[in-house]
XYZ file of C-alpha atoms in Angstrom:
384
model
C -7.739 -2.952 -35.013
C -5.053 -2.647 -32.361
C -4.165 0.845 -33.636
C -7.502 2.088 -32.256
C -6.635 1.267 -28.630
C -6.135 4.246 -26.326
C -2.433 5.108 -26.508
C -2.270 5.942 -22.811
C -3.430 2.424 -22.011
C -0.984 0.854 -24.468
C 1.871 2.736 -22.816
C 1.059 1.365 -19.362
C 3.278 -1.472 -18.146
C 2.015 -4.435 -16.134
C 3.141 -4.096 -12.506
C 6.769 -5.151 -12.124
C 5.788 -7.022 -8.960
C 3.297 -9.225 -10.766
C 5.498 -9.490 -13.849
C 8.382 -10.957 -11.890
C 6.138 -13.127 -9.705
C 4.435 -14.586 -12.781
C 7.782 -15.166 -14.451
C 9.001 -17.508 -11.708
C 5.655 -19.094 -10.817
C 5.649 -22.868 -11.092
C 9.430 -23.207 -11.156
C 10.275 -26.392 -9.243
C 11.790 -25.870 -5.798
C 11.287 -22.100 -5.906
C 10.781 -20.035 -2.762
C 9.015 -16.787 -3.569
C 8.923 -13.730 -1.302
C 7.359 -11.549 -3.985
C 3.706 -10.975 -3.090
C 2.612 -8.630 -0.301
C -0.352 -10.608 0.932
C -1.040 -11.697 4.513
C -0.507 -15.422 4.972
C -3.166 -15.631 7.689
C -6.697 -16.792 6.862
C -9.516 -14.284 7.181
C -10.735 -14.574 10.803
C -13.463 -17.196 11.177
C -16.094 -14.853 12.635
C -15.791 -12.626 9.557
C -16.296 -15.561 7.206
C -19.308 -16.675 9.223
C -20.829 -13.195 8.932
C -20.477 -13.410 5.152
C -22.141 -16.836 5.080
C -25.020 -15.518 7.157
C -25.494 -12.586 4.793
C -25.853 -15.013 1.884
C -28.334 -17.167 3.798
C -30.334 -14.012 4.558
C -30.299 -13.066 0.853
C -28.285 -9.914 1.410
C -27.157 -10.108 -2.191
C -28.593 -6.983 -3.814
C -27.184 -3.569 -4.597
C -26.416 -1.393 -1.609
C -26.276 2.379 -1.368
C -23.591 3.611 -3.762
C -21.484 4.782 -0.824
C -21.943 1.467 0.980
C -24.342 0.328 3.694
C -24.885 3.130 6.205
C -24.274 0.751 9.114
C -20.884 -0.109 7.651
C -20.021 3.535 7.059
C -20.900 4.273 10.674
C -18.649 1.436 11.804
C -15.822 2.681 9.576
C -16.203 6.201 10.934
C -16.124 4.873 14.497
C -13.104 2.705 13.717
C -10.898 5.581 12.523
C -12.160 7.752 15.379
C -11.208 5.153 17.985
C -7.927 4.237 16.346
C -6.649 7.491 14.847
C -8.655 10.334 16.373
C -10.381 11.198 13.074
C -13.949 12.483 12.726
C -15.951 11.807 9.563
C -19.704 12.003 9.044
C -20.807 8.549 7.841
C -23.708 10.071 5.907
C -21.553 12.002 3.447
C -17.812 11.701 4.220
C -17.226 7.923 4.098
C -17.192 5.817 0.945
C -16.885 2.023 0.719
C -14.909 1.079 -2.387
C -13.815 -2.049 -4.231
C -10.490 -2.263 -2.460
C -8.095 0.592 -1.767
C -7.085 0.444 -5.439
C -10.491 1.667 -6.591
C -10.418 4.381 -3.935
C -7.126 5.646 -5.371
C -8.497 5.487 -8.912
C -11.710 7.428 -8.249
C -9.835 10.001 -6.170
C -7.337 10.765 -8.902
C -10.069 10.926 -11.538
C -11.915 13.431 -9.379
C -9.093 15.807 -8.473
C -6.680 15.676 -11.426
C -6.750 17.679 -14.653
C -4.518 17.589 -17.702
C -1.013 18.850 -17.003
C -1.189 19.046 -13.212
C 1.513 17.363 -11.152
C 1.357 14.689 -8.477
C 4.339 14.340 -6.151
C 5.207 10.765 -5.192
C 7.994 9.457 -2.986
C 10.480 7.365 -4.919
C 10.767 4.422 -4.590
C 7.026 3.770 -4.285
C 4.272 1.238 -4.942
C 3.708 1.112 -8.730
C -0.090 1.427 -8.626
C -0.233 5.233 -8.619
C 1.618 6.329 -11.763
C -0.560 4.546 -14.366
C -3.741 6.137 -13.018
C -2.091 9.546 -12.873
C -1.052 9.218 -16.501
C -4.515 8.018 -17.542
C -5.774 11.308 -16.073
C -3.300 13.199 -18.322
C -1.518 14.375 -15.173
C 2.227 14.205 -14.518
C 3.870 12.047 -11.835
C 6.819 13.753 -10.148
C 9.089 11.486 -8.129
C 10.708 12.893 -5.004
C 13.993 11.147 -4.217
C 13.892 9.733 -0.669
C 16.921 7.447 -0.927
C 19.151 9.782 1.065
C 16.677 10.264 3.936
C 16.424 6.578 4.896
C 13.251 6.553 2.743
C 11.493 9.178 4.888
C 9.167 11.420 2.830
C 9.534 14.563 4.918
C 8.458 18.172 4.481
C 12.055 19.139 3.646
C 12.006 16.667 0.777
C 8.526 17.572 -0.436
C 9.068 21.326 -0.627
C 11.847 20.878 -3.199
C 9.337 19.445 -5.674
C 6.335 21.750 -5.221
C 5.557 23.948 -8.237
C 2.601 26.020 -9.360
C 1.352 22.867 -11.131
C 1.315 20.664 -8.027
C -2.204 19.375 -7.404
C -1.642 16.402 -5.106
C 0.961 14.763 -2.888
C 0.733 11.018 -2.336
C 1.656 10.091 1.212
C 1.793 6.284 1.558
C 2.775 5.171 5.045
C 3.787 2.712 6.259
C 5.306 2.396 2.811
C 5.324 -0.308 0.223
C 8.141 -1.147 -0.609
C 10.256 0.222 2.244
C 8.078 -0.335 5.330
C 9.084 3.139 6.538
C 6.422 5.276 8.227
C 6.240 8.878 9.478
C 6.140 10.268 12.998
C 3.521 12.650 14.345
C 6.062 15.479 14.241
C 6.966 14.774 10.610
C 3.291 14.714 9.629
C 2.648 18.003 11.419
C 5.516 19.575 9.461
C 4.039 18.360 6.174
C 0.610 19.660 7.185
C 2.089 23.072 8.022
C 3.856 23.160 4.638
C 0.704 22.329 2.641
C -2.014 24.061 4.699
C -3.802 26.769 2.712
C -2.213 25.786 -0.604
C -4.303 24.450 -3.498
C -2.833 20.996 -2.969
C -4.501 17.779 -1.891
C -2.911 15.044 0.177
C -3.783 11.484 -0.765
C -2.860 9.543 2.380
C -2.658 5.854 1.547
C -2.842 4.278 5.006
C -3.693 0.692 4.058
C -0.971 -0.641 6.397
C -1.994 1.558 9.352
C -2.757 -1.398 11.632
C 0.617 -3.012 10.923
C 2.937 -0.579 12.684
C 5.358 -2.205 15.103
C 7.045 0.312 17.377
C 4.741 3.317 17.358
C 1.065 4.161 17.023
C -0.164 5.143 13.578
C -1.016 8.828 13.177
C -3.000 10.137 10.217
C -2.123 13.459 8.618
C -5.893 14.059 8.375
C -5.788 14.818 12.098
C -3.930 18.036 11.200
C -5.074 18.741 7.624
C -8.544 17.264 7.254
C -9.935 19.713 4.666
C -7.178 18.950 2.150
C -6.731 15.227 2.801
C -8.256 12.093 1.310
C -7.547 9.092 3.540
C -7.453 5.691 1.853
C -7.676 2.586 3.995
C -9.244 -0.868 3.857
C -9.333 -4.375 5.271
C -6.932 -6.247 2.992
C -3.893 -5.996 5.258
C -5.424 -5.403 8.693
C -7.898 -8.295 8.533
C -6.287 -10.492 5.877
C -9.149 -9.822 3.457
C -7.352 -9.139 0.167
C -9.855 -11.074 -1.955
C -12.911 -9.513 -0.325
C -12.048 -6.203 -2.018
C -13.198 -3.692 0.568
C -11.563 -0.276 0.629
C -12.500 2.741 2.702
C -12.251 6.361 1.621
C -12.581 9.275 4.043
C -12.767 12.868 2.843
C -14.565 16.124 3.664
C -18.064 16.295 2.216
C -17.274 18.880 -0.496
C -14.831 16.341 -1.926
C -16.378 12.958 -1.136
C -19.650 13.980 -2.767
C -17.791 14.522 -6.024
C -15.732 11.325 -5.713
C -18.908 9.262 -5.273
C -20.053 10.288 -8.754
C -17.017 8.626 -10.305
C -17.376 5.630 -7.999
C -21.064 5.217 -8.930
C -20.387 5.032 -12.645
C -17.295 2.914 -12.109
C -18.605 0.061 -9.921
C -22.066 1.106 -8.607
C -21.208 -0.250 -5.140
C -18.924 -2.680 -3.358
C -20.028 -6.304 -2.960
C -22.925 -6.565 -0.522
C -21.621 -9.816 0.985
C -18.149 -8.335 1.453
C -19.721 -5.301 3.108
C -21.389 -7.499 5.727
C -18.061 -9.216 6.341
C -16.427 -5.783 6.651
C -19.018 -4.689 9.210
C -18.114 -7.697 11.352
C -14.408 -6.918 10.905
C -14.716 -3.283 12.001
C -16.898 -4.022 15.031
C -16.417 -7.467 16.561
C -13.014 -7.724 14.904
C -11.796 -4.211 15.666
C -8.540 -5.601 17.102
C -8.128 -8.606 14.793
C -4.860 -7.178 13.461
C -3.102 -7.404 16.833
C -2.123 -11.101 16.851
C -1.090 -10.890 13.205
C 0.977 -7.784 13.937
C 2.712 -9.564 16.831
C 3.613 -12.444 14.545
C 4.876 -10.120 11.803
C 6.980 -8.284 14.392
C 8.787 -11.510 15.297
C 9.351 -12.289 11.631
C 10.670 -8.763 11.064
C 13.222 -9.143 13.859
C 14.343 -12.527 12.596
C 14.735 -11.447 8.967
C 16.468 -8.184 9.892
C 19.027 -10.034 11.994
C 19.666 -12.521 9.206
C 19.991 -9.822 6.535
C 22.398 -7.682 8.532
C 24.447 -10.692 9.666
C 25.299 -11.508 6.045
C 26.260 -7.913 5.322
C 23.234 -6.604 3.440
C 22.422 -2.881 3.621
C 18.811 -2.473 4.782
C 16.664 0.007 6.725
C 14.567 -1.528 9.521
C 10.889 -1.165 8.478
C 8.513 0.608 10.873
C 5.479 -1.222 9.527
C 3.904 -3.214 6.675
C 5.762 -6.445 5.856
C 8.599 -5.535 3.513
C 12.355 -5.068 3.497
C 13.869 -2.906 0.777
C 17.466 -4.033 0.439
C 20.416 -2.596 -1.447
C 21.660 -4.881 -4.220
C 25.069 -6.098 -2.977
C 26.827 -5.683 -6.314
C 27.279 -2.957 -8.916
C 27.790 -5.511 -11.673
C 24.092 -6.295 -12.039
C 21.033 -4.070 -12.191
C 18.176 -4.977 -9.859
C 16.267 -7.038 -12.433
C 19.304 -9.077 -13.459
C 20.315 -9.531 -9.822
C 16.875 -10.957 -9.033
C 17.080 -13.249 -12.054
C 20.470 -14.409 -10.796
C 18.964 -15.236 -7.386
C 16.334 -17.318 -9.160
C 18.930 -19.077 -11.275
C 21.536 -19.700 -8.569
C 19.524 -20.437 -5.401
C 15.859 -20.726 -6.451
C 14.813 -17.593 -4.553
C 12.368 -15.058 -6.008
C 12.253 -11.455 -4.791
C 11.091 -8.246 -6.499
C 13.503 -5.972 -8.393
C 13.630 -2.432 -7.040
C 13.043 -1.097 -10.548
C 9.401 -2.199 -10.139
C 9.018 0.727 -7.724
C 10.079 3.498 -10.140
C 13.522 4.372 -11.503
C 14.472 5.507 -7.993
C 14.124 1.908 -6.825
C 16.910 0.757 -9.091
C 19.784 -0.751 -7.132
C 17.475 -2.354 -4.538
C 15.255 -5.409 -4.171
C 12.161 -6.028 -2.051
C 11.272 -9.056 -0.009
C 7.985 -9.666 1.758
C 8.009 -11.293 5.188
C 4.304 -12.149 5.039
C 5.287 -15.796 4.873
C 5.677 -18.574 7.423
C 8.768 -18.612 9.616
C 9.785 -21.896 7.992
C 9.677 -20.270 4.552
C 11.553 -17.198 5.769
C 14.278 -19.314 7.372
C 14.869 -21.260 4.178
C 14.761 -18.066 2.104
C 17.384 -16.452 4.342
C 19.513 -19.587 4.100
C 19.406 -19.365 0.327
C 20.191 -15.670 0.361
C 23.138 -16.331 2.672
C 24.343 -19.110 0.359
C 24.180 -16.704 -2.569
C 26.138 -14.057 -0.676
C 28.873 -16.400 0.510
C 29.175 -18.374 -2.744
C 28.677 -15.778 -5.464
C 29.496 -12.415 -3.873
C 32.992 -13.315 -2.603
């Protein structure tokens, strides 16, 4: 009965990141820099809060939008950190990870045939949902702007069908972010148009040389801010996302969320409350460690002649493939074969990622040192 399966679902590809990671998993002696997951444990006080919630039988459904106390804490968090103001009673939604927040947002604002502008290269999790909504992804080429998704780039792709612009910063896979001035220019370009901004700010607490600024500070009525605790508090498996949007919009999004998941895990919500209050600055020591790793890896990459843009945030380098003889997928397979090093082909991040590969530096310094040694061996042995 396979012919009865929804054709849009059948046409979706498994994420290229996971596909490549799964392909090399279990290979003896392999070093993998493929997965973008913090290598720190969830802070102890957060885990203890979750244990307490279980002991206190806080294991039932919560409000569809999430516990009010948690929504208040989330509202206070983005106010303290990013100068944003959202009413916790009707403008904050707790979701099952940032991924669900993206899903329910697109299903709320997209109609058949409308267009969504994405920077390319970009995280592969947006396009499948856009297509499931019968909308059209439009990739804006940011390769010639050092991966900066600026107003000058965006305006070239706006048409009468544009419904949404996805603004992910700091970016996966490039680590590039946007300055306050660049965000103000984008806000000025979009203000008053029938266009939403989906600002995916999941890496907002992992910015190394500047303070994160949200475009919602300048364009609140047209912006949906997506955030969460996976990266900032090393809570990927807890699946807590946060969605902030003006009430006219959030009160429609919650309908989709309600019928999708009912509510986020009650135990995870209690852990999230601890993270956003007692652990409001938990990201700082992790960020300091990532910063040192970034400097080390950047110096190693450039010393062996690789072409790479220094990331502003997140924990990725997006590196130009050092040969024209191999496409990005075959180059990454060659790294696996020759030096037992797994990285992610740039083609996983749209066609505009072809010719690049991504490495994650969310690994121990020991692992990163050995990975760089293997990459250097590959460059000196097989590229000369």
